[in-house]
XYZ file of C-alpha atoms in Angstrom:
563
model
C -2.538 5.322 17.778
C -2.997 1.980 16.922
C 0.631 1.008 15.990
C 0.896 -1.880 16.780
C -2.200 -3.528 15.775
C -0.488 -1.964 12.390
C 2.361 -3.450 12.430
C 0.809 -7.196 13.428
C -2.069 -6.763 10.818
C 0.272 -5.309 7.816
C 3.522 -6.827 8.482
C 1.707 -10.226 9.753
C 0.275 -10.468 5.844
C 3.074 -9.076 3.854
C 5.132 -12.259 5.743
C 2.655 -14.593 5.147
C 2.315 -13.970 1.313
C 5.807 -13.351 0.642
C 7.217 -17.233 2.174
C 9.578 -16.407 4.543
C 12.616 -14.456 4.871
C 16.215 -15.952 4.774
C 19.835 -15.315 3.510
C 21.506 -17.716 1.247
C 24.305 -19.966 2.617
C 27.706 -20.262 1.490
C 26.885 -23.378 -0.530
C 24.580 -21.927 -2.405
C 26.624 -19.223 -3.701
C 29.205 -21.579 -5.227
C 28.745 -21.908 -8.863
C 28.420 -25.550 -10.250
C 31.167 -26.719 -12.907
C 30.643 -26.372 -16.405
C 28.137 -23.291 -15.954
C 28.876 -19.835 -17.824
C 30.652 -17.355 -15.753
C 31.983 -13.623 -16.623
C 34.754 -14.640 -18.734
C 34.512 -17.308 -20.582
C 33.748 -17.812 -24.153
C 34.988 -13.844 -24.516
C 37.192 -15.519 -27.461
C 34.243 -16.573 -29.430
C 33.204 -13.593 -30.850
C 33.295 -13.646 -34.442
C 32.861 -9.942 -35.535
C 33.864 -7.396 -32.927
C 31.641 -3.799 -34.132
C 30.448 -1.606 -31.505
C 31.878 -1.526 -27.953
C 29.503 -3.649 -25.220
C 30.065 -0.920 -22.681
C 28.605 1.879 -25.181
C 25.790 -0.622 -26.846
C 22.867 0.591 -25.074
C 24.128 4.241 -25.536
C 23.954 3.398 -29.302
C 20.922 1.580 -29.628
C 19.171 4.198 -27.772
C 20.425 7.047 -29.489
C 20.138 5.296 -33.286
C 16.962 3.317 -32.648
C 13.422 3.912 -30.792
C 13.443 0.270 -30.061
C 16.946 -0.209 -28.129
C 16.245 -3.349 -27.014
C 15.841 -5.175 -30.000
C 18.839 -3.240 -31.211
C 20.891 -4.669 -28.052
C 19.518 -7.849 -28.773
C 20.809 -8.319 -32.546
C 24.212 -6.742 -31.120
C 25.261 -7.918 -28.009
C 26.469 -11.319 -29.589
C 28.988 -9.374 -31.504
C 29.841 -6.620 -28.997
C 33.616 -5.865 -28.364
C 33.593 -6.778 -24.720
C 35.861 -4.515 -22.623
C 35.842 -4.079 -18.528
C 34.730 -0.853 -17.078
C 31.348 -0.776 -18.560
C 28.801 1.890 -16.686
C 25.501 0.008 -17.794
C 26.492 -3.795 -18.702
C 27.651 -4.734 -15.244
C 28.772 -8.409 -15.817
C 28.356 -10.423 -19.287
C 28.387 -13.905 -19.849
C 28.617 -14.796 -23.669
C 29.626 -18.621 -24.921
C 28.815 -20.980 -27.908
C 27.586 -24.445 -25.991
C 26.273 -27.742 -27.178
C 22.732 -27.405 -27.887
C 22.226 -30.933 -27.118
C 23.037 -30.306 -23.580
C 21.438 -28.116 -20.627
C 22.722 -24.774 -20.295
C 23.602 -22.752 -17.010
C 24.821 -18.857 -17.173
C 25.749 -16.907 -13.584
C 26.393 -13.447 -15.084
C 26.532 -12.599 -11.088
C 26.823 -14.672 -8.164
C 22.876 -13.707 -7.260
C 21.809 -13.910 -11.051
C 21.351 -17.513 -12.847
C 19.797 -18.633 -15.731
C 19.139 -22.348 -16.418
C 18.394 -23.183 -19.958
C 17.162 -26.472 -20.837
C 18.061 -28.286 -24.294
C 14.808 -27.941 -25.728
C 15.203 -24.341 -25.541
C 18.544 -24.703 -26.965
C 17.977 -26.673 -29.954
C 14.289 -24.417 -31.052
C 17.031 -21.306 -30.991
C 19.427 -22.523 -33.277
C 16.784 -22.399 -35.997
C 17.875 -24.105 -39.241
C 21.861 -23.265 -38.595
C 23.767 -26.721 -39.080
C 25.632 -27.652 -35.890
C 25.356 -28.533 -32.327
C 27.014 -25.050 -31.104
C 24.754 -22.386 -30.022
C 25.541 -18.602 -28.440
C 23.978 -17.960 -25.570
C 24.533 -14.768 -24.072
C 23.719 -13.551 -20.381
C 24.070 -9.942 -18.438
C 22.887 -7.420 -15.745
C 21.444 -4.525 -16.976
C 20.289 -1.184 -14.637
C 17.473 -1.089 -14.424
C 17.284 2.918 -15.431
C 17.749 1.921 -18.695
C 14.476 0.935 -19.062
C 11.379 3.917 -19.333
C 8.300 2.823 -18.425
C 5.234 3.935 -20.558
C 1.051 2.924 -20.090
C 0.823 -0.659 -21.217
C -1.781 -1.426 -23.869
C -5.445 -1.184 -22.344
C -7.205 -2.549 -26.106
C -9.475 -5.157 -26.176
C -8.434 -6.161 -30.239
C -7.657 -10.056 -30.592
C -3.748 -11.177 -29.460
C -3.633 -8.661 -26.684
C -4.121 -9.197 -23.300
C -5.472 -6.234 -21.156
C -2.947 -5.275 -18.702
C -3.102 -3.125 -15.231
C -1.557 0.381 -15.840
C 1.574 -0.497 -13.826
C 2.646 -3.659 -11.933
C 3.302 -2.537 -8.444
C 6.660 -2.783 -6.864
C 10.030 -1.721 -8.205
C 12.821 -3.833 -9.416
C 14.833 -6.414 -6.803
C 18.422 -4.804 -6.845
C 17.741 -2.569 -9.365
C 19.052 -5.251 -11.900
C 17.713 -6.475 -15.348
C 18.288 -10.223 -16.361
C 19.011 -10.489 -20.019
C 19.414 -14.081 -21.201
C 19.511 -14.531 -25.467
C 20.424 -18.020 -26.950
C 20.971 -18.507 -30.429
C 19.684 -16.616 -33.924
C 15.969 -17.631 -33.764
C 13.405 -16.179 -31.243
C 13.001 -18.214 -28.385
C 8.755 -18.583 -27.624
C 6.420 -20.739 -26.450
C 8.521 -23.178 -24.764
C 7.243 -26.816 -23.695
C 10.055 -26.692 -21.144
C 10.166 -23.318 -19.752
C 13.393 -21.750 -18.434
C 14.480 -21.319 -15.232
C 15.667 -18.019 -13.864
C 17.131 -17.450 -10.042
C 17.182 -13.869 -8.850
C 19.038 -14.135 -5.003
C 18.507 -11.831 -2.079
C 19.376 -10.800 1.321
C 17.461 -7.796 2.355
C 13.858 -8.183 3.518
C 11.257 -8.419 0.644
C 7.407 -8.272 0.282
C 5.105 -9.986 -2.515
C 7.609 -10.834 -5.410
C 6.310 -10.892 -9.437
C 8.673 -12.396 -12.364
C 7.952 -9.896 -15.097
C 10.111 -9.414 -18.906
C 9.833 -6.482 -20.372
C 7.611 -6.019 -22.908
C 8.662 -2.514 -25.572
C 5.455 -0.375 -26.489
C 3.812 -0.333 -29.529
C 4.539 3.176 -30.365
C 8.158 2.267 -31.115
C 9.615 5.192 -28.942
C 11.667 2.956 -26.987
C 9.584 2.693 -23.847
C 7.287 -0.344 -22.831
C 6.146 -2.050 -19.753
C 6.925 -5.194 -17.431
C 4.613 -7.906 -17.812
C 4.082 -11.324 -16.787
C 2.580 -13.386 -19.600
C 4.393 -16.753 -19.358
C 6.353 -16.157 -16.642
C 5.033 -18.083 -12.828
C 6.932 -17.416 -9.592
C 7.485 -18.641 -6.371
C 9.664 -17.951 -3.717
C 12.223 -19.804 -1.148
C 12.578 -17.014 0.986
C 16.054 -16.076 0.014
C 15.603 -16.351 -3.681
C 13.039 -15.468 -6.268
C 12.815 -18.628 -9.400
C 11.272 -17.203 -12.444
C 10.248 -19.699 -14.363
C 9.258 -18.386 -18.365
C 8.584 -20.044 -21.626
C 10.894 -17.214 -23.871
C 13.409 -15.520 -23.365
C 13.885 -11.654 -22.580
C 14.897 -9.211 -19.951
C 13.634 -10.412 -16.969
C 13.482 -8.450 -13.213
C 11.255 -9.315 -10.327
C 9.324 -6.310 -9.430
C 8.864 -6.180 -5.252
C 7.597 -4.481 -2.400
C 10.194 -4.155 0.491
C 9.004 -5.451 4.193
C 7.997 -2.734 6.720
C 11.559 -2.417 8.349
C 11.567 -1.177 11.913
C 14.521 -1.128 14.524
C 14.194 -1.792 18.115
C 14.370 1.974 19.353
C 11.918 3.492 16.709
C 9.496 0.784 17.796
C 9.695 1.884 21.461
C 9.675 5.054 20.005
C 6.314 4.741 18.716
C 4.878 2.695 20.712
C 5.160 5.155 23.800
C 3.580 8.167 21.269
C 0.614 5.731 20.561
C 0.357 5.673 24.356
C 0.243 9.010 25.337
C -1.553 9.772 22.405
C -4.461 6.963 23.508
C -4.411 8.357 26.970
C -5.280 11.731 25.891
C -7.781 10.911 23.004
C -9.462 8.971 26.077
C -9.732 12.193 28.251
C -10.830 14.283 25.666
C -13.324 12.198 23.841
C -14.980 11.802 27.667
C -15.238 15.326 27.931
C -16.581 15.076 23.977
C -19.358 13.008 25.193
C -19.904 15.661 27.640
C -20.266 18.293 25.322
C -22.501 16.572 23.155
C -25.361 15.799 25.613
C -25.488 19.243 26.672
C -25.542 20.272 22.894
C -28.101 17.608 22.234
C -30.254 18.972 25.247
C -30.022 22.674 24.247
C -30.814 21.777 20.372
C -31.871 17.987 19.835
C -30.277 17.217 16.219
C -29.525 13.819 14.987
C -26.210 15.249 13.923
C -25.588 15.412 17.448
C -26.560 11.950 18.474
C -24.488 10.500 15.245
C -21.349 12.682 16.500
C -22.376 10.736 20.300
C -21.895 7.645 18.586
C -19.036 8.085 16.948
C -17.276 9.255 19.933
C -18.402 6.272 21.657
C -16.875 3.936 19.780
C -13.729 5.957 19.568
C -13.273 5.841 23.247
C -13.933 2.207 23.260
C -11.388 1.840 21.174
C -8.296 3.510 22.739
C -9.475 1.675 26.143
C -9.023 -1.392 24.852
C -6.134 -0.693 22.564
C -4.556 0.508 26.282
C -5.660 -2.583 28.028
C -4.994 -4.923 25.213
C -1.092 -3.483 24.981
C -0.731 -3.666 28.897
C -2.588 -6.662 30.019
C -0.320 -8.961 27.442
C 2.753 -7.466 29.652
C 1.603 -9.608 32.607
C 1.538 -12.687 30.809
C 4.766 -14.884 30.600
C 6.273 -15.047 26.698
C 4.034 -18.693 25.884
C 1.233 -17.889 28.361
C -2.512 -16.980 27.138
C -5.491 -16.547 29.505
C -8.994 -16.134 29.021
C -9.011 -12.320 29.990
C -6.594 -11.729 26.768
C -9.407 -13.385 24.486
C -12.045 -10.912 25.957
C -9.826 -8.229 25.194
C -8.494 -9.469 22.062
C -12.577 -9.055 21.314
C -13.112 -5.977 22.191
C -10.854 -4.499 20.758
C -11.741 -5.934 17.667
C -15.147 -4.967 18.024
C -14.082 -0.918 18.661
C -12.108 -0.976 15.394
C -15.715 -2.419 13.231
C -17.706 -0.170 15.618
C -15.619 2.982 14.693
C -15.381 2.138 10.906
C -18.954 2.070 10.903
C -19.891 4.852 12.600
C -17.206 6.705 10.008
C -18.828 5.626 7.571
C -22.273 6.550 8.717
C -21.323 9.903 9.708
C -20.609 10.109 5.769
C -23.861 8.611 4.869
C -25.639 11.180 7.128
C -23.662 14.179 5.346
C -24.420 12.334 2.009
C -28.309 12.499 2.871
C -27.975 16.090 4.130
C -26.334 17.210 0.903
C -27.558 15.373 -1.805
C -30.919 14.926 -0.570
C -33.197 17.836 1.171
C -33.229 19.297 4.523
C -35.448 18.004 7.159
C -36.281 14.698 5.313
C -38.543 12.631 7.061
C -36.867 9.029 7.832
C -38.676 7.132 10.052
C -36.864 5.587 13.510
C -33.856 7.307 11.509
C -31.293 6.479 14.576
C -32.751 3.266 15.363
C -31.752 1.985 12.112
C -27.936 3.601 12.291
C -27.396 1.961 15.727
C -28.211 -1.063 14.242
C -25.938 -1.137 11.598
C -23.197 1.007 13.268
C -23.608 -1.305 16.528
C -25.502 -4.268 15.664
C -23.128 -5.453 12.372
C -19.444 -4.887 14.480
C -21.320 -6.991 17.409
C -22.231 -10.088 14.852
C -18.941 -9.852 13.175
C -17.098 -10.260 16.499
C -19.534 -12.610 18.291
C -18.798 -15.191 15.357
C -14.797 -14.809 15.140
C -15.219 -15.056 19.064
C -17.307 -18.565 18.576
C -14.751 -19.832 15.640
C -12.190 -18.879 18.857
C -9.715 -16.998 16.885
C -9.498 -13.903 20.114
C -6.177 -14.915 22.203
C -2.464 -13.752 22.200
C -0.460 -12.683 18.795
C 3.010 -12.844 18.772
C 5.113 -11.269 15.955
C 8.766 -11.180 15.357
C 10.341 -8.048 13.754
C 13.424 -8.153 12.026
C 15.643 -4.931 11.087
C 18.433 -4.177 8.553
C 20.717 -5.465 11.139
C 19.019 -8.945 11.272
C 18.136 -8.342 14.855
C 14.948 -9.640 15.736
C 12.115 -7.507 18.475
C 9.217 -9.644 19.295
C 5.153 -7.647 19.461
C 2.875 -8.988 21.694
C -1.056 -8.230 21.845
C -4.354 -9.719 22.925
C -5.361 -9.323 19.841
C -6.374 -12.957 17.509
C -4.338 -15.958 18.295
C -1.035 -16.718 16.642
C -1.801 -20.217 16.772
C -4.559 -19.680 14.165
C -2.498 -17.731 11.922
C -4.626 -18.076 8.592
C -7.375 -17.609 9.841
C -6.697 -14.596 12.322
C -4.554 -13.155 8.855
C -7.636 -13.110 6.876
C -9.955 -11.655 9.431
C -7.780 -8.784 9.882
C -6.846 -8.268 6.635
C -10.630 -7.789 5.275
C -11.481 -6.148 8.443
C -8.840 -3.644 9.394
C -7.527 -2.805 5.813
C -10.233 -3.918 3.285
C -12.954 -2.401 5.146
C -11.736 0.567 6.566
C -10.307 1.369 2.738
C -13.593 1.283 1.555
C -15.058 3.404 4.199
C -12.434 6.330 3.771
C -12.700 5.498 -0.284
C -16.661 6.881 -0.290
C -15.841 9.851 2.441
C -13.065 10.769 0.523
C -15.494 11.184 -2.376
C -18.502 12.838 0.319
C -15.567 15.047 0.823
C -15.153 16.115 -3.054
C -19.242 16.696 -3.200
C -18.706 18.598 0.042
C -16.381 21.003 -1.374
C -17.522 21.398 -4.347
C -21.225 21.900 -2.712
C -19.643 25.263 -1.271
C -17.856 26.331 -4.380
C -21.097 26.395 -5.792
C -22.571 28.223 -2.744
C -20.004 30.956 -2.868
C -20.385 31.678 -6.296
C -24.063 31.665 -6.045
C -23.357 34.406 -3.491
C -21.024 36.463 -5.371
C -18.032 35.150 -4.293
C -14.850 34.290 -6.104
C -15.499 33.879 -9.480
C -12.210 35.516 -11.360
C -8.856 36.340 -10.341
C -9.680 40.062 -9.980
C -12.685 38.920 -7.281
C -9.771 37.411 -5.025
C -7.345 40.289 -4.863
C -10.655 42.521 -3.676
C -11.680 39.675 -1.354
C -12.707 41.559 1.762
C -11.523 40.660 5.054
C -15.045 39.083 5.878
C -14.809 36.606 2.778
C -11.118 36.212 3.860
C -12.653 34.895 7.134
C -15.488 32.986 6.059
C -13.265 30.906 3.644
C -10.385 30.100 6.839
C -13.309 29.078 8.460
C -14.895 26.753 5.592
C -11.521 25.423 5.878
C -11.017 24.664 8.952
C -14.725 22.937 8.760
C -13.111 21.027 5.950
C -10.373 19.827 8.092
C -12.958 19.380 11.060
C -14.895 16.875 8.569
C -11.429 14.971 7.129
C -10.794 13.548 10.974
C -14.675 12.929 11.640
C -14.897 10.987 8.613
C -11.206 9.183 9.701
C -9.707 10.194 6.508
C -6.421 10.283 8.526
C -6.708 6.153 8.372
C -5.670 6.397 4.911
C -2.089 6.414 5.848
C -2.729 2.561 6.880
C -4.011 1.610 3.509
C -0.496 3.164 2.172
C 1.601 1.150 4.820
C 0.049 -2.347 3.119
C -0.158 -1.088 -0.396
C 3.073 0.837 -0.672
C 6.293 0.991 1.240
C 5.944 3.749 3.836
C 9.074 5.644 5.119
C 9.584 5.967 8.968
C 8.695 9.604 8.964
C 4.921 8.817 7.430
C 5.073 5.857 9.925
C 4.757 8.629 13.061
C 2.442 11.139 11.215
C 0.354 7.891 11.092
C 0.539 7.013 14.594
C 0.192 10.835 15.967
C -2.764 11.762 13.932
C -4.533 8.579 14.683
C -3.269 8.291 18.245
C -4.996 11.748 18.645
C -7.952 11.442 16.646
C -9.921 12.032 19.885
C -8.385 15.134 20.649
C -9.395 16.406 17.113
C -13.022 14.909 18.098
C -12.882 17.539 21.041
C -11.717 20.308 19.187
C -15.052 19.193 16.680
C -16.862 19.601 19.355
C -15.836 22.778 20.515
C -16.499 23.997 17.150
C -19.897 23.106 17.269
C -20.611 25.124 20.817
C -19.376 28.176 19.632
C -21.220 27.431 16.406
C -24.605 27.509 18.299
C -23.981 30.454 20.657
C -22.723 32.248 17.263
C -26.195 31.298 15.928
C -27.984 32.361 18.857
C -26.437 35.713 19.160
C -26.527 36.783 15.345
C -29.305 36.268 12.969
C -27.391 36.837 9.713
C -25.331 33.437 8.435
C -23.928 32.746 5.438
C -25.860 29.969 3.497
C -21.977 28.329 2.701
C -21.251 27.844 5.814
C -24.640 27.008 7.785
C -25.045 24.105 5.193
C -21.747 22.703 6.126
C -22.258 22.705 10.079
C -25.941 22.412 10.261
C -27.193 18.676 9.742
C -30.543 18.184 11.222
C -32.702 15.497 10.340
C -36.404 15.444 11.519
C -37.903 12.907 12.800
């Protein structure tokens, strides 16, 4: 379900942060004059040692800290074709007086300004310098926790920089005998592209303290920005450098229709059955009046408000011509909106209702107790919308979807206005994937207490509490626990722990396959709803036909509040 309105709120960000997409023309790729290309200056080398195409091998297997070792090295490396890890290798004494360019590859370039060329040569007499540039694979390099200390000089650093190297190549640029830090006039290094990329971050890689030759990428003194077809790093030291990235959701023409027609079918169902939800529940609440009931009710409400007007939002924009908008297409674009806050917070209060029943007492005395959830779980989506509806950012979205082959698919939706693109960006960003992560972040963890609530309740009850106990598990307990766990599983969708998968799609590349177990079990979260339902009927003619229940499970069905 909901696929679309996926792909417009996920893919409309990752576009927006990342520039622009684009493939580098033909005069681009020529290489100025005078710049450093594979094979030139291989005549310089003084003293000819080790083999360049067996240096890492060495440093690795001699020292903990390779790179270092590569680095004193690889300026007197016998340089031979056919290397497996050095792919290209640029190595040249120029005039230090002079600006520097080095292409090991065609997408690879490093610009070295004089400054930088004259603070390397340290106190050697002269104007030559070495400089020395190459492609590394990026397997070479084993990543390890970066230091989290707080001591003076060190800079705490997240445990891993998302995102995983562009190309799979290392930049390694090294110019003359002296480190290279702290430049006034930073360097300037171009990593090209042509395949769709996400959020971009210049790192260098920095070893780890222990000496075991690992480390981490990190991004002191290195700032980014990006042209769309190529990433400029630019750093004040020099080192290995990579951009870590995030690829672009990538989705061809067919898989889209694909999808689009299970998110369909899947709506029309979850409408049907969450109708015949609503049914169920009245009659429950008549028979046995629980505000467990009446949250479920609301829940299901908002869930078939939602795949109505995800239906009429993804069929009404059919009838309008490719520039056209219309007034009906802002109402919708609204409601819609509204279902997703409406659903999210009914989620999340069907979490805060467990949380109360769990953590809390039975029959606790809250006064007006649903009064106060419908006005958070209805009144808060209803202010939310009414003032992105009065800001006017409700109308048509258009977004155009490009595949590996370059051929672009264009999704429509009432949904928030393309023409106010920031604006409608940031509203469904915080909305659809800030809020709704927080929402299945504190269920998720209502889940944990949940389980572990029954652990405890089945041990307090003799039940398993040694290996022996499970292999003389009697059919009954056998029983009891399939049906704890399909309770468990029962609770997951109420609580729309499903949604997750979204949160994935933005944070980390999802494959195709987890792109239709997302759409399915959201597109059918209403059927699940039913089955909930169903569940609880059988649950209360169980009760009223047998007087003996275990305390396990009546604690996780029964969730009665007094008034």
């Amino acid at each position: 379900m909901w696929i679309a309105l996926c792909l417009i709120t996920l893919v409309g960000f990752s576009t927006s942060q990342a520039g622009g997409r684009g493939s580098p023309n033909q005069e681009e790729n020529k290489i100025p004059q005078g710049s450093l290309v594979p094979g030139q200056g291989e005549a310089t080398t003084a003293i000819k040692q080790h083999l360049c195409d067996n240096l890492i091998n060495d440093c690795q297997k001699h020292h903990t800290g390779w790179t270092r070792c590569y680095e004193d090295r690889v300026a007197t490396c016998d340089l031979r074709r056919g290397h497996r890890h050095i792919l290209d290798f640029v190595r040249d004494m120029v005039n230090s007086s002079q600006e520097c360019e080095a292409w090991p590859t065609p997408r690879h370039r490093a610009h070295i300004p004089s400054s930088a060329l004259k603070k390397s040569k340290g106190g050697v007499a002269g104007d030559k310098v070495l400089v020395v540039a190459t492609v590394i694979n990026s397997t070479c390099f084993k990543l390890t926790r970066p230091p989290q200390g707080k001591r003076r000089g060190i800079r705490p650093q997240p445990a891993h920089i998302p995102g995983t190297v562009l190309g799979g190549l290392v930049l390694m640029v090294r110019a003359g005998y002296s480190p290279v830090r702290n430049l006034s006039q930073p360097i300037r290094l171009i990593f090209r592209h042509d395949e769709p990329v996400g959020n971009g971050t210049c790192v260098f890689w920095q070893e780890s303290e222990q000496d075991d030759g690992t480390g981490h990428w990190s991004t002191d003194g290195c700032d980014t920005s990006h042209t769309g077809s190529e990433f400029t790093c630019s750093c004040n030291h020099l080192s290995f450098f990579a951009v870590l990235v995030n690829p672009v959701l990538s989705l061809d023409k067919r898989n889209a229709v694909y999808l689009n027609y299970i998110a369909y079918v899947g709506s029309a169902l979850s409408i049907i059955f969450t109708f015949i939800s609503l049914i169920i529940y009245i009659c429950l609440h008549r028979r046995r009046p629980e505000k467990a009931i009446s949250v479920h009710m609301q829940l299901t409400g908002a869930l078939l408000c939602l795949h109505i007007s995800f239906l009429l939002c993804c069929f009404w924009v059919r009838l309008l011509s490719e520039n056209e908008d219309s007034v009906v297409c802002r109402i919708l674009g609204f409601f819609l909106h509204w279902s997703v806050l409406a659903t999210f917070s009914w989620t999340a209060l069907e979490g805060f209702h467990l949380y109360l029943l769990l953590i809390r007492v039975f029959n606790i005395y809250v006064k007006r107790y649903l009064l106060k959830l419908s006005l958070v779980g209805w009144g808060l989506p209803t202010l939310v919308a009414v003032v992105c509806g009065i800001s006017g950012v409700y109308g048509k979205y258009s977004l155009q979807l490009e595949d590996e082959g370059n051929q672009t698919s264009n999704v429509h939706m009432c949904w928030m206005s393309s023409e106010f693109k920031q604006q409608a960006v940031l509203v469904s960003f915080i909305t659809t994937v800030v809020f709704p992560c927080l929402v299945i972040l504190c269920n998720s963890c209502m889940l944990g207490v949940v389980v572990f609530k029954l652990w405890g309740l089945r041990e307090g009850n003799g039940g398993f509490k040694s290996g022996s106990d499970w292999k003389k598990t009697s059919k009954e307990k056998w029983s009891r626990l399939w049906k704890d766990g399909a309770t468990l599983l029962g609770l997951s969708c109420v609580m729309g722990l499903t949604w997750g998968l979204a949160s994935t799609t933005y944070i980390t590349y999802i494959s195709l396959p987890g792109l239709y177990v997302f759409t399915i079990l959201n597109s059918l979260q209403g059927v699940f709803i039913f089955l909930w339902s169903v569940a609880l009927t059988c649950k209360s003619r169980s009760d009223n036909n047998s007087s003996v229940r275990h305390p396990s499970t009546q604690k996780m069905m029964t969730t009665s509040f007094s008034n």
